[in-house]
Amino acid sequence: MTEEPVDVLIIGAGASGAAVAYGLAETRMHIVCIEQGDWMKQSEYPTNFMDWEARAAGPFGHSPNHRGRATDYPINEDESPIKVANFNGVGGGTILYAGHFPRFHPSDFRVKTLDGVADDWPIDYDTLAPFYDESDRVTGVSGLEGDPAYPPKPSLMPPLPLGRSGTIMAKGFNAKGWHWWPSDSAIATEPYDGRDQCLNLGACTTGCSQGAKASTDITFWPHAMRAGVELRTRCRVREVTVNNDGMASGAIYYDEDGNEQEIKASVVIMACNGVGTPRILLNSKSARFPNGLANSSGLVGKNLMFHPYAHIFATFPDEVDGPRGPHDCIWSQEFYETDKNRGFVRGFTFEGARGHAPVSIAVNGMLGGQIPWGDGHHEAYRQRANHICGMVAICEDLPEEHNTVTLDPRLKDPDGIPAPKLTYTLSDNSRHMLEFSIERAREVLEAAGATDVQSGYPIVGGGWHLMGTARMGKDPERSVVNEWGRSHDVKNLFVVDGSLFVTSAGVNPTRTIQALALYVADAMKKRLANLFD
Amino acid sequence: MTDIISSDSSLNEDDLTALRVIAGTIIPASERYQIPGADDESIFNNIVAIAREQGDDSLKRQLDALQSQCHDRHQCALEELSLQDRVSLLKASGHARFRHRMIRLTANAYYQDGRVLASMDLKDAPPSPAATMYPKVIGHC
Ligand SMILES: Cc1cc2nc3c(=O)[nH]c(=O)nc-3n(C[C@H](O)[C@H](O)[C@H](O)COP(=O)(O)OP(=O)(O)OC[C@H]3O[C@@H](n4cnc5c(N)ncnc54)[C@H](O)[C@@H]3O)c2cc1C
Ligand code: SF4
């Protein structure tokens, strides 16, 4: 069935899809977003149930391969030491994200100029700053103004509580004389825009049943829909179609019953994330675009970046927060900028973590050998429960063309669409950075009074951040889209998700993804009369 | 117990007995803290319920492999072994996946039990909707 063409088709209703829909809504064009997943219900999130940790590992697990919802697609990640964590539904990854909400630093847009690695972005921090502000207003960001690591930025709500864990770790950073600051967070500490404030339930990465965490299903989407944007769920796109002029003409998708449908559109916007977008572009082959759509540079699916993470946790004699409160509490950007004496370029952010929930303590302790089976189990458990906290180091991942998303020749999703295959290796630069971060974190934790520091890298299931696979740039041979998100090859095709990233920075990406989506929407609005020139 | 057996076609009574012994081996009861072991009836029911939700028959195969190894090595059933022998059998190579799975299953059921949580002054309720109150951070109010 083919319906009347729409003006704008957005594919994917996650962080970027929501933001671009919101940004374009005021144009009053006929905008339709199609999303393979469902709307989520807060009453169904795990924290409403006694067995919440089991549910969090099951239907709300982070791996699409293990979660196995009908709305998920499989990913071949055999050739990647880091496995994807995502969520497919309205809100996308923000349904499960922790809400860590840092901005990029100005230096992140200029790594080639500053450090001679990777590429500079075609835009700078100042270009994005107003869109960061706008995204922050819709999201509702908590934080403490004055962080010396950043240019001035407004804070809308008081920061999350430091709690016992944050206070202990802050002591460690103070003892070393190193930077720390209360984290910026996409979690409301006061009632905000119809949402209630955080109650410190402490299970943000299983979905926030309180509605305090800013997932885009409860932030951007209600506003965009009130302004007329239409959102259709359970529509899984197979390919973007093209007409005889080489312009995108819409998409073919499967509805909930597996029936093939076609939607025609004047403009197509990809918002399927750093894995989903290259997958669909590569699958959109035609006589005119035999290597996939928007791929004359050959860079669609290349330069995949995660953020390799190190984890460093320790036991403290005093009680810590454990599972009480959001993950976010303090961060440190002491080691953010390049210092070549360290043996690597670029840097990382330490993000404090309050502690673990009861089941996780038992599982981690028994698997790690710190909590025995049988005799001694209860004593060892009690020494650790609510006595473990620590931090993760989120390391900048530099783009490398051999880290790729391709189409798997065999694996397919339930509708028969080829699944993505990841090929990724951890670079020497990343390894050196991860090892350095572990040593510095150990110093902090020991200075804070820790015993028994445990660490490791990478966090295997930590492929939360998916970036770089349809990068932006001015040179059509070195980038997939231009400096405002439009494909170099197909002038009515745009990308707004994490695929756009030229480099990954050493911070979580979603605040920047949303700001970029708003920036692309703004660029489109300014050029509506000659959008395809 | 009968309830579980009748509604779970893949695990027979021998399997359930073995599973229960293993759960109690991993987390035994404690007189000191006055708490049950993971072989307690209601905790064990939860273990089986979680296993059933995971819904594949690999648990059955893993259990069968362990039981036959027990017979080969010790000429007796798992429940007849001493605690030490049971632990060393479970820790023997070849059972790593099963071991990890049993740790997860047992911990998930055990550390959601109200009696266990209450013994540590942890909340005997789901996280939502009861709040944890923190003092406001320095610098704000
Ligand atoms: C457990 C977890 C913790 C995280 N923590 C943080 C954090 O603390 N801070 C932070 O900044 N980031 C965090 N992230 C990452 C964050 O969620 C992502 O950066 C963000 O959601 C990416 O936005 P996006 O628009 O690029 O893609 P997504 O939000 O992933 O949205 C893509 C959407 O497209 C849909 N889609 C894909 N393919 C198709 C198709 N073929 N047809 C139709 N629809 C399709 C998907 O279903 C999905 O809803 C976390 C993620 C996870 C999973
Ligand atoms: S800690 Fe706060 S943000 Fe996180 S799940 Fe609980 S109420 Fe939501």
XYZ file of C-alpha atoms and ligand atoms in Angstrom:
735
model
C 0.000 0.000 0.000
C 1.414 3.403 -0.942
C -0.018 6.506 0.731
C 0.219 10.191 -0.130
C 3.830 11.417 0.091
C 4.763 13.135 3.337
C 7.045 16.154 3.508
C 9.560 14.727 5.941
C 10.149 11.120 6.913
C 12.223 10.498 10.034
C 13.433 6.942 10.543
C 14.024 6.119 14.224
C 12.390 7.713 17.288
C 15.340 7.673 19.714
C 17.340 10.618 21.012
C 18.100 12.226 17.661
C 14.813 11.319 15.942
C 12.896 12.981 18.765
C 15.067 16.093 18.737
C 14.933 16.607 14.975
C 11.148 16.080 15.011
C 10.847 18.699 17.743
C 13.150 21.055 15.859
C 11.198 20.787 12.594
C 7.707 20.719 14.109
C 7.205 24.484 13.943
C 7.469 24.367 10.135
C 4.008 22.718 10.094
C 5.201 20.408 7.344
C 3.696 16.913 7.268
C 6.317 15.098 9.314
C 6.086 11.376 9.993
C 8.504 9.372 12.105
C 8.561 5.603 11.796
C 10.045 3.486 14.545
C 10.469 -0.269 14.795
C 9.776 -0.438 18.541
C 6.898 0.408 20.881
C 5.960 3.146 23.314
C 7.152 2.178 26.787
C 5.007 2.230 29.919
C 6.568 3.440 33.160
C 4.385 0.995 35.093
C 6.129 -1.884 33.332
C 9.690 -0.892 34.171
C 11.519 -3.401 36.401
C 11.719 -1.178 39.493
C 8.005 -1.697 40.058
C 8.667 -5.337 40.838
C 10.466 -7.238 43.554
C 12.475 -9.216 41.005
C 13.649 -6.033 39.323
C 17.243 -7.127 38.927
C 16.170 -10.316 37.127
C 13.885 -8.304 34.849
C 16.683 -5.834 34.247
C 18.787 -8.681 32.948
C 15.908 -10.070 30.865
C 13.418 -8.006 28.844
C 15.120 -4.770 29.904
C 18.636 -6.063 29.376
C 21.059 -3.898 27.465
C 22.054 -6.354 24.746
C 19.632 -6.689 21.834
C 20.997 -10.167 21.197
C 20.053 -11.395 24.667
C 16.975 -9.249 25.271
C 15.329 -10.791 22.231
C 12.249 -8.560 22.044
C 10.252 -8.811 18.825
C 11.210 -5.180 18.256
C 14.963 -5.890 18.378
C 17.270 -6.806 15.550
C 20.264 -9.111 16.003
C 23.835 -7.853 15.692
C 26.805 -10.032 14.811
C 29.429 -8.809 17.261
C 31.694 -11.856 17.260
C 34.528 -9.721 15.925
C 34.235 -6.984 18.496
C 35.535 -7.104 22.070
C 32.857 -4.541 22.963
C 29.221 -5.558 22.528
C 26.344 -3.252 21.668
C 23.950 -1.933 24.314
C 20.851 -0.226 22.930
C 17.093 -0.053 23.147
C 14.683 -0.168 20.243
C 11.520 1.752 20.979
C 10.233 5.309 21.269
C 13.045 7.046 23.146
C 15.663 4.641 21.750
C 18.698 4.232 23.963
C 17.505 6.965 26.317
C 14.975 4.501 27.764
C 17.882 2.672 29.381
C 20.576 5.309 29.516
C 22.085 6.435 32.798
C 21.476 10.104 32.106
C 25.144 11.155 32.310
C 24.890 14.355 30.367
C 28.220 16.055 29.686
C 28.820 18.410 26.811
C 31.806 18.063 24.511
C 34.713 20.383 25.236
C 35.657 23.031 22.630
C 38.889 21.078 22.029
C 36.918 17.989 20.984
C 36.008 19.622 17.697
C 39.682 20.334 16.824
C 41.707 17.211 17.556
C 43.580 17.273 14.246
C 44.667 20.854 14.801
C 45.555 20.316 18.445
C 46.969 16.794 18.453
C 47.525 15.851 14.828
C 45.138 12.882 15.014
C 41.811 11.997 13.355
C 40.007 14.984 11.803
C 38.623 18.299 12.930
C 34.862 18.641 12.920
C 33.414 20.985 10.281
C 31.678 22.876 13.098
C 32.886 24.140 16.460
C 31.626 24.336 20.025
C 30.282 27.854 19.582
C 28.153 26.774 16.611
C 26.591 24.054 18.725
C 26.297 26.040 21.972
C 22.794 27.506 21.328
C 21.536 24.043 20.396
C 23.040 22.564 23.538
C 21.105 25.218 25.442
C 17.868 24.414 23.625
C 18.297 20.676 24.072
C 19.030 21.260 27.764
C 15.813 23.240 28.177
C 13.673 20.482 26.675
C 15.580 17.745 28.496
C 15.835 19.377 31.904
C 19.445 19.172 33.011
C 20.638 19.193 36.602
C 24.139 20.304 37.520
C 26.215 22.871 39.293
C 27.327 25.949 37.387
C 30.976 26.945 37.346
C 32.731 23.708 36.384
C 36.233 24.954 35.502
C 36.597 22.212 32.885
C 34.008 23.927 30.683
C 33.122 27.290 29.204
C 30.223 28.790 31.192
C 26.982 26.889 30.677
C 23.609 27.316 32.348
C 22.287 24.827 34.847
C 18.537 24.427 35.084
C 18.188 22.434 38.279
C 20.334 21.753 41.335
C 22.750 18.869 40.946
C 22.012 15.339 42.058
C 23.054 14.628 45.632
C 26.680 13.668 46.136
C 25.507 11.134 48.670
C 27.907 9.030 50.669
C 29.624 7.590 47.608
C 30.179 10.933 45.907
C 31.477 12.472 49.100
C 33.952 9.645 49.677
C 35.274 9.832 46.129
C 35.447 13.620 46.212
C 37.727 13.259 49.249
C 39.999 11.054 47.189
C 40.163 13.562 44.351
C 40.790 16.384 46.827
C 43.620 14.425 48.408
C 45.248 14.163 44.986
C 44.464 17.796 44.150
C 42.598 16.697 41.030
C 39.523 18.139 39.349
C 36.082 16.849 40.268
C 32.619 18.363 39.977
C 29.023 17.263 40.496
C 27.931 15.606 37.257
C 25.592 17.226 34.775
C 22.678 14.882 34.499
C 19.538 14.434 32.408
C 17.686 13.670 35.624
C 15.217 16.121 37.130
C 16.029 17.074 40.707
C 12.882 19.205 40.826
C 9.532 18.799 39.094
C 10.210 19.804 35.492
C 7.959 20.217 32.475
C 5.267 17.936 33.844
C 7.745 15.338 35.073
C 8.336 14.486 38.695
C 11.672 14.734 40.440
C 14.116 11.890 41.052
C 13.409 9.812 44.149
C 16.797 8.099 44.147
C 15.275 4.751 43.239
C 18.623 3.908 41.758
C 17.802 1.864 38.717
C 17.994 4.395 35.939
C 19.506 1.947 33.443
C 16.444 -0.274 33.597
C 13.998 2.550 32.758
C 12.831 5.241 35.189
C 9.393 4.414 36.555
C 9.298 7.820 38.216
C 9.652 9.727 34.945
C 12.460 11.813 36.404
C 15.039 10.668 33.891
C 14.785 12.494 30.594
C 14.166 9.772 28.054
C 12.986 11.401 24.846
C 9.598 9.627 24.898
C 8.693 11.946 27.785
C 10.694 15.035 26.790
C 10.916 15.907 23.090
C 8.206 13.589 21.791
C 5.146 14.961 23.621
C 6.069 18.479 22.440
C 6.737 17.379 18.856
C 3.473 15.448 18.698
C 1.443 18.299 20.130
C 2.910 20.407 17.329
C 1.627 17.925 14.749
C 4.416 15.407 14.145
C 3.058 11.904 13.580
C 4.848 8.937 15.146
C 4.135 5.407 13.950
C 5.501 2.462 15.902
C 6.227 -1.098 14.841
C 7.460 -0.028 11.407
C 10.819 -1.582 10.583
C 12.581 0.040 7.647
C 14.340 -2.202 5.167
C 15.660 0.428 2.784
C 15.460 4.014 1.685
C 14.146 4.226 -1.865
C 15.447 6.516 -4.630
C 13.838 7.942 -7.755
C 15.230 8.356 -11.253
C 16.842 11.647 -10.313
C 18.891 9.969 -7.622
C 16.889 11.642 -4.853
C 15.514 9.766 -1.854
C 11.834 9.054 -2.433
C 10.811 7.402 0.845
C 11.272 4.024 2.467
C 10.099 0.453 2.389
C 9.247 -0.976 5.776
C 7.509 -3.922 7.426
C 4.512 -3.297 9.639
C 3.699 -5.170 12.858
C 2.233 -8.086 10.915
C 5.299 -8.359 8.708
C 3.547 -6.848 5.688
C 5.702 -4.835 3.340
C 4.673 -1.162 3.121
C 6.010 1.830 1.292
C 5.999 5.444 2.420
C 6.888 8.296 0.035
C 8.582 11.449 1.275
C 10.199 14.630 -0.023
C 12.921 14.519 2.634
C 14.298 11.498 4.484
C 16.132 11.797 7.809
C 18.089 8.872 9.236
C 18.015 8.621 13.046
C 18.634 4.911 13.647
C 21.936 5.328 15.593
C 25.549 4.551 14.730
C 24.752 0.934 13.889
C 21.170 1.129 12.588
C 21.763 4.002 10.165
C 24.737 2.536 8.254
C 22.900 -0.794 8.211
C 19.915 0.701 6.384
C 22.039 2.893 4.108
C 24.176 -0.095 3.119
C 21.029 -2.120 2.499
C 19.601 0.615 0.238
C 21.359 -0.566 -2.900
C 20.165 0.348 -6.372
C 21.599 0.486 -9.880
C 22.546 4.081 -9.223
C 23.942 3.407 -5.744
C 25.355 -0.135 -5.916
C 27.425 0.277 -2.728
C 24.548 1.576 -0.689
C 23.050 5.008 -0.379
C 25.137 8.118 0.327
C 28.261 6.008 0.059
C 30.348 7.482 -2.759
C 33.087 8.096 -0.165
C 32.976 4.418 0.862
C 32.755 5.646 4.452
C 29.242 4.520 5.346
C 29.750 2.054 8.201
C 33.450 2.904 8.636
C 35.123 4.643 11.587
C 32.834 2.974 14.129
C 33.613 4.368 17.564
C 32.426 3.155 20.970
C 33.953 4.541 24.116
C 36.189 1.894 25.650
C 35.501 1.912 29.397
C 37.615 0.869 32.355
C 35.881 0.032 35.630
C 37.560 0.560 38.976
C 35.638 -0.290 42.149
C 36.754 -0.750 45.727
C 35.496 -1.697 49.149
C 35.249 1.017 51.793
C 35.052 0.631 55.558
C 32.209 3.151 55.738
C 28.824 2.557 54.224
C 28.301 3.962 50.719
C 25.100 4.591 48.753
C 24.992 1.208 47.046
C 21.962 1.111 44.798
C 20.309 4.163 46.362
C 20.352 7.062 43.923
C 21.132 7.513 40.247
C 24.438 6.289 38.890
C 25.516 9.855 38.196
C 27.116 11.735 41.088
C 30.524 13.308 40.389
C 32.935 13.362 37.496
C 36.563 14.296 37.019
C 38.116 15.686 33.868
C 41.611 15.989 35.265
C 42.943 13.844 32.414
C 40.734 15.073 29.604
C 43.191 16.925 27.385
C 46.282 15.511 25.690
C 49.535 15.277 27.612
C 51.953 13.336 25.439
C 54.038 12.369 28.481
C 51.265 9.949 29.360
C 51.946 7.787 26.318
C 48.641 8.394 24.553
C 46.743 11.226 22.881
C 43.427 12.704 23.964
C 41.919 11.698 27.296
C 39.025 10.541 29.400
C 36.455 11.394 32.039
C 36.108 9.603 35.350
C 32.468 9.096 36.243
C 31.739 8.214 39.849
C 29.383 5.298 40.442
C 27.477 5.050 43.697
C 27.540 1.296 44.062
C 25.747 -1.877 43.167
C 22.365 -3.423 43.851
C 22.021 -6.583 45.993
C 21.984 -9.185 43.222
C 24.829 -7.537 41.306
C 26.997 -7.543 44.424
C 26.432 -11.268 44.842
C 26.954 -12.131 41.183
C 30.052 -9.947 40.720
C 31.500 -11.086 44.038
C 30.966 -14.787 43.385
C 32.184 -14.625 39.793
C 35.175 -12.528 40.821
C 36.033 -14.833 43.715
C 35.612 -12.224 46.480
C 32.443 -13.808 47.835
C 32.739 -17.556 48.422
C 30.053 -20.185 48.039
C 28.915 -22.098 51.042
C 30.697 -21.291 54.291
C 31.699 -17.696 54.545
C 29.251 -16.490 51.892
C 27.150 -14.357 54.197
C 30.040 -12.734 56.037
C 31.792 -11.809 52.786
C 28.565 -10.537 51.259
C 27.880 -8.316 54.241
C 31.349 -6.833 54.077
C 30.657 -5.757 50.519
C 26.957 -4.893 50.385
C 26.690 -1.101 50.460
C 30.446 -0.848 50.914
C 31.510 -0.879 47.261
C 31.668 2.148 45.038
C 34.070 3.444 42.451
C 34.186 4.874 39.012
C 34.436 4.209 35.335
C 36.801 5.874 32.905
C 35.159 6.751 29.599
C 37.966 6.992 27.090
C 38.032 8.874 23.817
C 37.954 6.403 20.943
C 39.701 7.700 17.848
C 38.189 6.937 14.433
C 39.831 4.112 12.469
C 38.505 2.994 9.120
C 38.987 -0.680 9.903
C 36.387 -0.472 12.673
C 33.217 -1.099 10.747
C 29.529 -1.848 10.531
C 28.821 -4.027 7.489
C 25.914 -6.239 6.473
C 26.153 -9.774 7.733
C 25.917 -12.175 4.800
C 23.798 -14.684 6.748
C 22.233 -13.230 9.911
C 18.846 -11.544 9.407
C 16.197 -9.923 11.590
C 12.675 -11.402 11.873
C 11.615 -9.507 8.723
C 14.511 -10.893 6.726
C 16.541 -7.661 6.678
C 20.303 -8.354 6.827
C 21.677 -7.817 10.330
C 24.637 -5.543 10.992
C 28.042 -7.069 11.623
C 30.625 -5.236 13.720
C 34.357 -5.501 13.248
C 36.257 -3.578 15.890
C 39.649 -3.692 17.567
C 40.834 -1.797 20.584
C 43.691 0.482 19.534
C 47.028 0.746 21.338
C 46.163 4.349 22.163
C 42.968 3.180 23.859
C 44.779 0.438 25.766
C 47.384 2.840 27.095
C 44.681 5.298 28.096
C 42.620 2.593 29.821
C 45.634 1.322 31.766
C 46.642 4.829 32.778
C 43.082 5.559 33.918
C 43.022 2.465 36.107
C 46.234 3.466 37.859
C 44.981 7.012 38.523
C 41.600 5.756 39.748
C 43.329 3.357 42.103
C 45.266 6.293 43.574
C 42.043 8.237 44.106
C 40.199 5.355 45.707
C 43.108 4.481 47.972
C 43.449 8.121 48.975
C 39.744 7.960 49.887
C 40.366 4.992 52.190
C 39.555 2.068 49.917
C 40.742 -1.476 50.334
C 40.585 -4.226 47.775
C 40.526 -2.225 44.522
C 39.208 -4.267 41.591
C 39.505 -3.109 38.005
C 39.323 -4.200 34.414
C 38.790 -3.137 30.820
C 37.045 -2.935 28.473
C 33.523 -3.251 29.846
C 32.455 -5.955 27.420
C 28.754 -5.128 27.393
C 29.551 -1.427 27.343
C 28.914 -0.589 23.683
C 26.439 2.075 24.775
C 27.762 4.788 22.518
C 27.592 4.163 18.774
C 29.293 6.803 16.692
C 31.117 7.787 13.544
C 29.668 5.590 10.793
C 28.248 8.372 8.589
C 30.561 11.195 9.590
C 30.070 14.835 8.758
C 32.619 16.928 6.878
C 33.176 19.390 4.106
C 35.090 17.021 1.819
C 32.768 14.549 0.010
C 35.660 12.103 -0.284
C 36.305 12.080 3.463
C 32.784 12.285 4.809
C 29.239 11.019 4.231
C 27.235 14.152 5.041
C 28.087 17.834 4.872
C 28.565 20.229 7.770
C 24.813 20.466 8.350
C 23.944 16.788 8.064
C 22.894 16.520 4.426
C 24.249 13.648 2.344
C 26.872 14.772 -0.153
C 25.384 12.378 -2.719
C 21.631 12.558 -2.152
C 20.472 16.090 -1.556
C 17.259 15.306 0.288
C 18.748 12.699 2.635
C 19.947 13.709 6.112
C 21.603 11.973 9.048
C 21.117 13.243 12.607
C 22.164 10.420 14.964
C 25.476 9.399 16.521
C 26.727 8.285 13.087
C 27.510 11.948 12.390
C 30.342 12.157 14.898
C 33.782 12.902 13.467
C 35.464 12.051 16.763
C 34.010 10.637 19.958
C 35.363 12.957 22.670
C 35.921 11.493 26.149
C 32.347 12.006 27.327
C 28.931 10.416 26.841
C 27.421 11.479 23.525
C 23.677 12.019 23.916
C 23.674 15.707 24.846
C 25.757 16.327 21.717
C 23.585 14.013 19.576
C 20.472 15.956 20.555
C 22.175 19.313 20.037
C 23.372 18.193 16.594
C 19.874 17.043 15.627
C 18.480 20.442 16.624
C 21.300 22.139 14.723
C 20.528 20.112 11.569
C 16.810 20.931 11.948
C 17.714 24.599 12.232
C 19.947 24.435 9.157
C 17.080 22.844 7.229
C 14.606 25.474 8.393
C 16.928 28.276 7.321
C 17.265 26.756 3.841
C 13.721 25.534 3.251
C 13.413 27.468 -0.004
C 16.559 25.974 -1.483
C 17.148 22.875 0.630
C 18.253 20.715 -2.279
C 20.606 23.159 -4.021
C 7.169 -28.515 44.359
C 4.577 -30.622 42.549
C 3.359 -27.393 41.111
C 6.723 -26.679 39.558
C 7.173 -30.169 38.205
C 3.789 -30.294 36.567
C 4.190 -26.917 34.904
C 7.761 -27.410 33.747
C 8.111 -30.136 31.215
C 11.877 -30.005 30.766
C 13.052 -30.465 34.374
C 12.127 -33.777 35.995
C 12.070 -34.520 39.712
C 15.729 -35.649 39.781
C 16.754 -32.441 38.061
C 14.835 -30.332 40.531
C 16.370 -32.179 43.472
C 19.836 -31.608 42.034
C 19.091 -27.975 41.289
C 17.911 -27.412 44.829
C 21.001 -29.054 46.290
C 23.209 -26.841 44.135
C 21.329 -23.702 45.166
C 21.796 -24.614 48.832
C 25.459 -25.332 48.178
C 26.023 -21.905 46.674
C 24.143 -20.015 49.390
C 23.503 -22.063 52.531
C 21.288 -21.043 55.431
C 22.912 -19.072 58.236
C 22.116 -19.516 61.887
C 24.171 -16.468 62.740
C 22.025 -14.181 60.587
C 18.890 -16.296 60.958
C 18.290 -16.538 57.258
C 17.340 -19.433 54.993
C 19.567 -20.902 52.310
C 18.775 -20.708 48.620
C 17.259 -24.194 48.893
C 14.418 -22.717 50.952
C 11.118 -23.600 49.279
C 9.958 -20.155 48.238
C 13.436 -19.032 47.140
C 13.852 -22.225 45.177
C 10.460 -21.729 43.538
C 11.750 -18.383 42.324
C 14.925 -19.970 40.983
C 12.838 -22.354 38.926
C 10.517 -19.573 37.819
C 13.448 -17.467 36.573
C 14.998 -20.496 34.864
C 11.691 -21.232 33.191
C 11.371 -17.651 31.959
C 14.771 -17.985 30.315
C 13.040 -20.789 28.515
C 15.751 -22.873 26.829
C 16.600 -26.464 27.606
C 20.335 -25.958 28.036
C 19.919 -25.914 31.830
C 18.574 -29.439 31.673
C 21.506 -30.581 29.541
C 24.003 -28.911 31.867
C 22.379 -30.522 34.902
C 22.393 -33.948 33.248
C 26.089 -33.592 32.448
C 26.871 -32.686 36.044
C 24.821 -35.528 37.469
C 26.389 -38.134 35.244
C 29.855 -36.844 36.103
C 28.914 -37.169 39.775
C 27.876 -40.781 39.261
C 31.067 -41.551 37.300
C 33.365 -40.010 39.884
C 31.617 -40.742 43.148
C 29.112 -43.479 42.307
C 26.336 -41.567 44.032
C 23.807 -38.808 43.491
C 24.736 -35.166 43.953
C 22.692 -34.779 47.121
C 24.622 -37.604 48.767
C 27.996 -35.877 48.365
C 29.645 -33.905 51.122
C 29.528 -30.114 50.751
C 33.237 -29.978 49.827
C 32.876 -32.647 47.152
C 29.854 -30.892 45.730
C 31.705 -27.593 45.526
C 34.764 -29.145 43.889
C 32.605 -30.999 41.384
C 30.824 -27.785 40.447
C 34.102 -25.940 40.216
C 35.614 -28.594 37.947
C 36.437 -27.417 34.488
C 33.802 -28.098 31.893
C 31.015 -26.654 34.007
C 31.942 -22.978 33.765
C 28.825 -21.916 31.854
C 26.600 -23.874 34.168
C 28.386 -22.462 37.199
C 27.912 -18.893 35.987
C 24.302 -19.555 35.209
C 23.631 -21.102 38.617
C 25.326 -18.180 40.354
C 23.091 -15.731 38.491
C 19.929 -17.749 39.021
C 20.593 -18.318 42.702
C 21.644 -14.750 43.438
C 18.661 -13.322 41.576
C 16.184 -15.378 43.556
C 17.984 -15.174 46.899
C 18.692 -11.463 47.061
C 15.117 -10.512 46.275
C 13.761 -12.484 49.204
C 12.213 -10.267 51.857
C 13.703 -12.187 54.799
C 17.200 -11.944 53.364
C 16.947 -8.251 52.553
C 15.413 -7.422 55.911
C 18.274 -9.199 57.710
C 20.598 -6.582 56.188
C 18.264 -3.656 56.816
C 17.656 -3.471 53.090
C 14.235 -2.545 51.816
C 11.869 -5.499 51.518
C 10.039 -3.875 48.580
C 10.701 -2.981 44.968
C 12.688 0.240 44.533
C 9.636 2.112 43.226
C 7.886 4.116 44.548
C 9.548 4.624 47.935
C 12.113 7.416 47.886
C 15.568 7.555 49.420
C 16.101 11.008 50.833
C 19.477 12.688 50.645
C 20.555 15.957 52.133
C 20.861 18.579 49.395
C 24.312 19.013 47.955
C 26.579 21.697 49.364
C 26.286 24.902 47.412
C 22.575 24.499 46.858
C 20.103 25.447 49.550
C 22.274 1.118 29.064
C 22.623 2.392 28.367
C 23.183 3.436 29.101
C 23.511 4.641 28.465
N 23.958 5.681 29.222
C 24.185 6.873 28.621
C 24.525 8.011 29.394
O 24.569 7.959 30.616
N 24.759 9.174 28.742
C 24.690 9.285 27.391
O 24.956 10.346 26.863
N 24.352 8.214 26.630
C 24.077 7.031 27.215
N 23.680 5.964 26.456
C 23.648 6.121 25.000
C 22.397 6.813 24.486
O 21.269 6.046 24.778
C 22.568 6.992 22.999
O 23.703 7.817 22.782
C 21.405 7.671 22.301
O 20.188 7.078 22.611
C 21.664 7.584 20.804
O 20.737 8.332 20.121
P 20.444 8.004 18.594
O 19.345 8.883 18.180
O 21.733 8.061 17.859
O 19.954 6.490 18.557
P 18.899 5.669 19.448
O 18.500 6.424 20.656
O 19.476 4.329 19.605
O 17.611 5.593 18.503
C 17.586 4.859 17.310
C 16.150 4.416 17.092
O 16.023 3.972 15.739
C 15.214 2.835 15.691
N 15.568 2.062 14.492
C 16.765 1.493 14.220
N 16.699 0.847 13.047
C 15.435 1.012 12.582
C 14.765 0.553 11.417
N 15.393 -0.195 10.491
N 13.462 0.903 11.256
C 12.818 1.659 12.200
N 13.407 2.089 13.316
C 14.707 1.777 13.504
C 15.542 2.092 16.971
O 14.495 1.209 17.321
C 15.752 3.232 17.965
O 14.577 3.522 18.687
C 23.315 4.772 27.062
C 22.750 3.722 26.337
C 22.389 2.551 26.975
C 21.764 1.450 26.163
S 17.282 7.194 40.533
Fe 15.947 8.846 39.892
S 16.210 8.942 37.696
Fe 17.061 7.001 38.334
S 15.392 5.566 38.086
Fe 15.271 6.348 40.150
S 13.882 8.123 40.126
Fe 14.498 7.622 38.044
